[in-house]
mmCIF file of C-alpha atoms in Angstrom:
data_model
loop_
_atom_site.group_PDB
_atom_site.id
_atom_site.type_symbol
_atom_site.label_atom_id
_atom_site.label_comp_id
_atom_site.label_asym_id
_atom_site.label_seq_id
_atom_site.Cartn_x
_atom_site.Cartn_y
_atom_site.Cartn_z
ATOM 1 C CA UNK A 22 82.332 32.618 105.213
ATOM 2 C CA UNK A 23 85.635 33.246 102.703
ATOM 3 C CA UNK A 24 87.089 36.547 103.045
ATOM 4 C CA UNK A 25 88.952 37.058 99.702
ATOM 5 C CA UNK A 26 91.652 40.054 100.221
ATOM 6 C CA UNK A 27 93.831 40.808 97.613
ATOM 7 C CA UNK A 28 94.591 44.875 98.118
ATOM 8 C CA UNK A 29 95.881 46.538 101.150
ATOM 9 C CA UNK A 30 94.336 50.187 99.997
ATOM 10 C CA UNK A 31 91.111 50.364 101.127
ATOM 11 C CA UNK A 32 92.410 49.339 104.539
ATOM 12 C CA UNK A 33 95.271 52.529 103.979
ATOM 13 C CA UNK A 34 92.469 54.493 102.974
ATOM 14 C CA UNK A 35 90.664 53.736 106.066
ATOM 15 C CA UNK A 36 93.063 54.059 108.321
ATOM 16 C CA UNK A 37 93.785 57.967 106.717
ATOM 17 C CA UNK A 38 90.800 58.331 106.683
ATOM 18 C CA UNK A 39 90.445 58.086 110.639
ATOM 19 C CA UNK A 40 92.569 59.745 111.569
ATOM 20 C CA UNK A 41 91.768 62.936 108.709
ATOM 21 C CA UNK A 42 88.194 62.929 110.616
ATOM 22 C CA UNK A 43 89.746 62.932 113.916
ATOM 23 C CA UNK A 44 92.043 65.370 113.153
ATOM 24 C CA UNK A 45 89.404 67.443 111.329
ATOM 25 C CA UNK A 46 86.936 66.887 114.589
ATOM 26 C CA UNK A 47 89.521 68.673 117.108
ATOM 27 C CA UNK A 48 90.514 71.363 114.778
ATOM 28 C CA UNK A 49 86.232 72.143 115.088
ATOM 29 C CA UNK A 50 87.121 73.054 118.999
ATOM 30 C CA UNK A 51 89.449 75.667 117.927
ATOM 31 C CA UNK A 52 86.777 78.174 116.135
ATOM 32 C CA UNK A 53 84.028 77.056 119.345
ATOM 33 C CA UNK A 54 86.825 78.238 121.739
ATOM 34 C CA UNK A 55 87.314 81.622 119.797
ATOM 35 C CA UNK A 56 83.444 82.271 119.768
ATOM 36 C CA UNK A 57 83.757 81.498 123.812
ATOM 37 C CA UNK A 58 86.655 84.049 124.172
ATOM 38 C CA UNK A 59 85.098 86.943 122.612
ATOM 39 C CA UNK A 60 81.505 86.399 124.447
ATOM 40 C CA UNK A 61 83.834 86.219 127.649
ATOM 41 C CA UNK A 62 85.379 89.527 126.327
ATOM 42 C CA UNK A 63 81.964 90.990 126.430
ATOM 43 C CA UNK A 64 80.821 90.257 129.590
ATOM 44 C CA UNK A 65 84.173 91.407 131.000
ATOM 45 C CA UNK A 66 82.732 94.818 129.183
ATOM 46 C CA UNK A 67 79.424 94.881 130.158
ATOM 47 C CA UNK A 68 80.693 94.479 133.686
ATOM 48 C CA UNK A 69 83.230 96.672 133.685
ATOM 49 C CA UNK A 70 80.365 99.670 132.077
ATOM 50 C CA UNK A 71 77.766 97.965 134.677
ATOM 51 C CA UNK A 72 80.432 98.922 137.257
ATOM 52 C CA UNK A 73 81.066 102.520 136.043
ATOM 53 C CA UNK A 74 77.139 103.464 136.074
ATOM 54 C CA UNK A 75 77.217 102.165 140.174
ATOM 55 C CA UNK A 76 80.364 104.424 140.647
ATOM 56 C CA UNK A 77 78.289 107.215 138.876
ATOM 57 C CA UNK A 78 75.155 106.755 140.659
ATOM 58 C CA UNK A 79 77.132 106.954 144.131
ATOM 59 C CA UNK A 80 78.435 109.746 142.764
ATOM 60 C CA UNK A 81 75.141 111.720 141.413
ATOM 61 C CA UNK A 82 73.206 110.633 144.471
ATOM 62 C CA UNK A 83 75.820 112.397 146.869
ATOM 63 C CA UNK A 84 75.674 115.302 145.102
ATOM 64 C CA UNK A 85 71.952 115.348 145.084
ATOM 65 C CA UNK A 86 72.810 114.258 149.104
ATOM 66 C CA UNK A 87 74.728 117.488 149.081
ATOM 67 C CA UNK A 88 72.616 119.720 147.503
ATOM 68 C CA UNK A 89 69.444 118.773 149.398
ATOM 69 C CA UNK A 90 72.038 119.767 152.381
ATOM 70 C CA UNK A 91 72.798 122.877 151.221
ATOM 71 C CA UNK A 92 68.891 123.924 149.887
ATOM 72 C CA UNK A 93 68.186 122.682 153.863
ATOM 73 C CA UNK A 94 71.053 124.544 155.677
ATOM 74 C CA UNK A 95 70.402 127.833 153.610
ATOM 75 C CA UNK A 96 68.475 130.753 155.653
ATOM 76 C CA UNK A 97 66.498 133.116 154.092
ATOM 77 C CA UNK A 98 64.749 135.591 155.811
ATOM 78 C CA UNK A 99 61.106 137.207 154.736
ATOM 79 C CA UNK A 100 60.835 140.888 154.609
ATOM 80 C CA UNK A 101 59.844 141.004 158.173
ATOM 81 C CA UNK A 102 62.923 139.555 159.178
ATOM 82 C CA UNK A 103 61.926 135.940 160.118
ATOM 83 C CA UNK A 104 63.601 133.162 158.863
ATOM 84 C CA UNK A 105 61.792 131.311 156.077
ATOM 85 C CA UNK A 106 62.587 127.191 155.241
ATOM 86 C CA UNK A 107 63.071 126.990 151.939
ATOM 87 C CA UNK A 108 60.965 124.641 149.930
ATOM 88 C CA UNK A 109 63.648 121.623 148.811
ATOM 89 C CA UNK A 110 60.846 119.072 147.106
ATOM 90 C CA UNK A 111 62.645 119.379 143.740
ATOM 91 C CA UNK A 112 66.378 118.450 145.850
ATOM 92 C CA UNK A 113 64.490 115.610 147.793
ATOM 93 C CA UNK A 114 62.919 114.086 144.461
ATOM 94 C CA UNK A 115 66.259 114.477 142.676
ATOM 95 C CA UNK A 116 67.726 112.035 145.992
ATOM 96 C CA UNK A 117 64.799 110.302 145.519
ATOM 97 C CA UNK A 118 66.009 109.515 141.771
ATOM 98 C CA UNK A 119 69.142 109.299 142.602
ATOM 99 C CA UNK A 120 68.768 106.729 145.282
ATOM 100 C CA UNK A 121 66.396 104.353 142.703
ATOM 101 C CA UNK A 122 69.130 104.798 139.718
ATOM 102 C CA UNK A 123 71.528 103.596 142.915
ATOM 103 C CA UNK A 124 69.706 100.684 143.812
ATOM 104 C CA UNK A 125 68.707 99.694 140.076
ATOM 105 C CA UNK A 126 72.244 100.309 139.296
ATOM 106 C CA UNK A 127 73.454 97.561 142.163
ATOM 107 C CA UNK A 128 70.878 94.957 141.290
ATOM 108 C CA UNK A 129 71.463 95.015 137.491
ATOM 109 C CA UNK A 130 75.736 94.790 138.781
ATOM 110 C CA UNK A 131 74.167 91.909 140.596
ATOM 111 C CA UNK A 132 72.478 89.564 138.560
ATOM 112 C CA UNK A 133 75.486 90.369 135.674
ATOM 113 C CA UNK A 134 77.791 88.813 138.505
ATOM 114 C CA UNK A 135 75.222 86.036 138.808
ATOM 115 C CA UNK A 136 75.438 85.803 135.452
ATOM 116 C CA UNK A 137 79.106 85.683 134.907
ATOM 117 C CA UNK A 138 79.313 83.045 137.709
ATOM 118 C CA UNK A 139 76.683 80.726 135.534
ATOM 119 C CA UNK A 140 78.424 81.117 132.378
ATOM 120 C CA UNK A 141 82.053 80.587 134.262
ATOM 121 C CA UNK A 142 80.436 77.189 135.853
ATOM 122 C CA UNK A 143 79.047 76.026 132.433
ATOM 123 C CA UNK A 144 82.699 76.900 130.633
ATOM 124 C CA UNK A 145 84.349 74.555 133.321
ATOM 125 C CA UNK A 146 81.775 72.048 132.791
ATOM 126 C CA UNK A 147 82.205 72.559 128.794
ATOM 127 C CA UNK A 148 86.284 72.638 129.143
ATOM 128 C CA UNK A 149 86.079 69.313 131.253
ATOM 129 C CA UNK A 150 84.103 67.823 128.643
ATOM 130 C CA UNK A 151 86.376 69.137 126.012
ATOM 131 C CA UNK A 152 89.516 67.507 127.768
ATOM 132 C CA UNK A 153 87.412 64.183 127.716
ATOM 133 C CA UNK A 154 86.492 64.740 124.077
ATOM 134 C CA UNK A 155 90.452 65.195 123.034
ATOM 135 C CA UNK A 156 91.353 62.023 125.673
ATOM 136 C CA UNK A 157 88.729 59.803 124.146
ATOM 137 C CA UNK A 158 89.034 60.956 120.346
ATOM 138 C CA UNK A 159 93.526 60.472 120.518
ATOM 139 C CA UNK A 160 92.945 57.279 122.562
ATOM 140 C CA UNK A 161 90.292 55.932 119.925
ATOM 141 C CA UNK A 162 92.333 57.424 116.842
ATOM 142 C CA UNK A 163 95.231 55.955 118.536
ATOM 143 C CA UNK A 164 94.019 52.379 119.239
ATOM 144 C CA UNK A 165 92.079 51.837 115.688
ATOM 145 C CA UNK A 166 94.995 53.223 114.040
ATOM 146 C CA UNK A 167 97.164 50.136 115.576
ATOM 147 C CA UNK A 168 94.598 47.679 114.847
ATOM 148 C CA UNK A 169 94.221 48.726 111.401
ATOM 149 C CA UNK A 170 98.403 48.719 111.161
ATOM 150 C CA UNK A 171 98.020 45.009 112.719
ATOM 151 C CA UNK A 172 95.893 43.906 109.770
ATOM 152 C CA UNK A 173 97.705 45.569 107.011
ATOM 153 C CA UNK A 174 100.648 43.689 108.051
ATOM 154 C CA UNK A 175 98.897 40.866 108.488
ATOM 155 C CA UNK A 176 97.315 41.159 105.179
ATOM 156 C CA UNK A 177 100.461 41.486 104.011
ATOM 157 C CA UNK A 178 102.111 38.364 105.541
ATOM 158 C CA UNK A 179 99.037 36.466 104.119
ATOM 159 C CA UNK A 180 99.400 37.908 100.708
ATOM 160 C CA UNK A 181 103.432 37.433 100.721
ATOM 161 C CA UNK A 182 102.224 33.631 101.956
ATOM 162 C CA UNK A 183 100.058 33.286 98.705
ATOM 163 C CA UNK A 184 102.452 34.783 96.638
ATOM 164 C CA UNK A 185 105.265 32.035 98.000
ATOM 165 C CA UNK A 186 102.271 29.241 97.537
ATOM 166 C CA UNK A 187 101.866 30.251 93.900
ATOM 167 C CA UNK A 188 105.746 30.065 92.924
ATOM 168 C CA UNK A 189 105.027 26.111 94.837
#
């Protein structure tokens, strides 16, 4: 097999070409990492407003606590003079509420902190595998770009050689 080479260019143009795409394929992590940042931004706020509703629900449910106290603790006398309980059903339904909004309020905090602790795990695993992406696509750009430097000059030597052969 005869391997007839006569132009350097398409060799040039290959080698550019490389390293254009490899350039060109780590400039594609740059928007990916921006999309990553502003869903991280998010969760931050979702957990930060998931963490204000628990701080609310403590709060309503001991004031409903303390008014359920109070409706208890009050005396009230009938008009013979004995003292009459007051009926506190609508204060022990509102602790009732206020004790489900507290607990639904500390499982959805929950599984958000589950959830922030997948996605944290799955962005190391994706920024390991982005380091290993930029390693291997430099050291690949790197090495072709030297091999395709070796055979431009030696395509060069051999062309000088045939011009010197010619002038023979």
């Amino acid at each position: 097999m005869k391997a007839e080479i006569t132009n350097i260019n398409d060799i040039l143009a290959l080698k550019t070409a490389l390293e254009i795409c490899s350039k060109k394929s780590l400039q594609l992590i740059v928007p990916i990492q921006s999309h990553i940042e502003e869903k991280q931004l998010k969760i931050q706020k979702v957990l930060f407003d998931l963490q204000h509703r628990l701080k609310d629900a403590e709060r309503k449910l001991s004031n409903q606590n303390n008014m359920l106290t109070l409706c208890k603790s009050r005396i009230e006398y009938d008009e013979s003079g004995n003292i009459r309980t007051l009926n506190c059903t609508s204060e022990e339904r509102a602790v009732r509420r206020a004790t489900n909004e507290l607990k639904a309020a500390r499982r959805n905090l929950d599984e958000m902190r589950q959830l922030t602790q997948i996605v944290e795990n799955r962005l190391r695993e994706y920024e390991n595998k982005v380091s290993i992406f930029r390693s291997l696509n430099t050291d690949f750009t790197d090495s072709c770009s030297e091999y395709l430097h070796k055979i431009i000059s030696l395509v060069n030597e051999y062309l000088n050689l045939q011009d010197e052969y010619k002038k023979i």
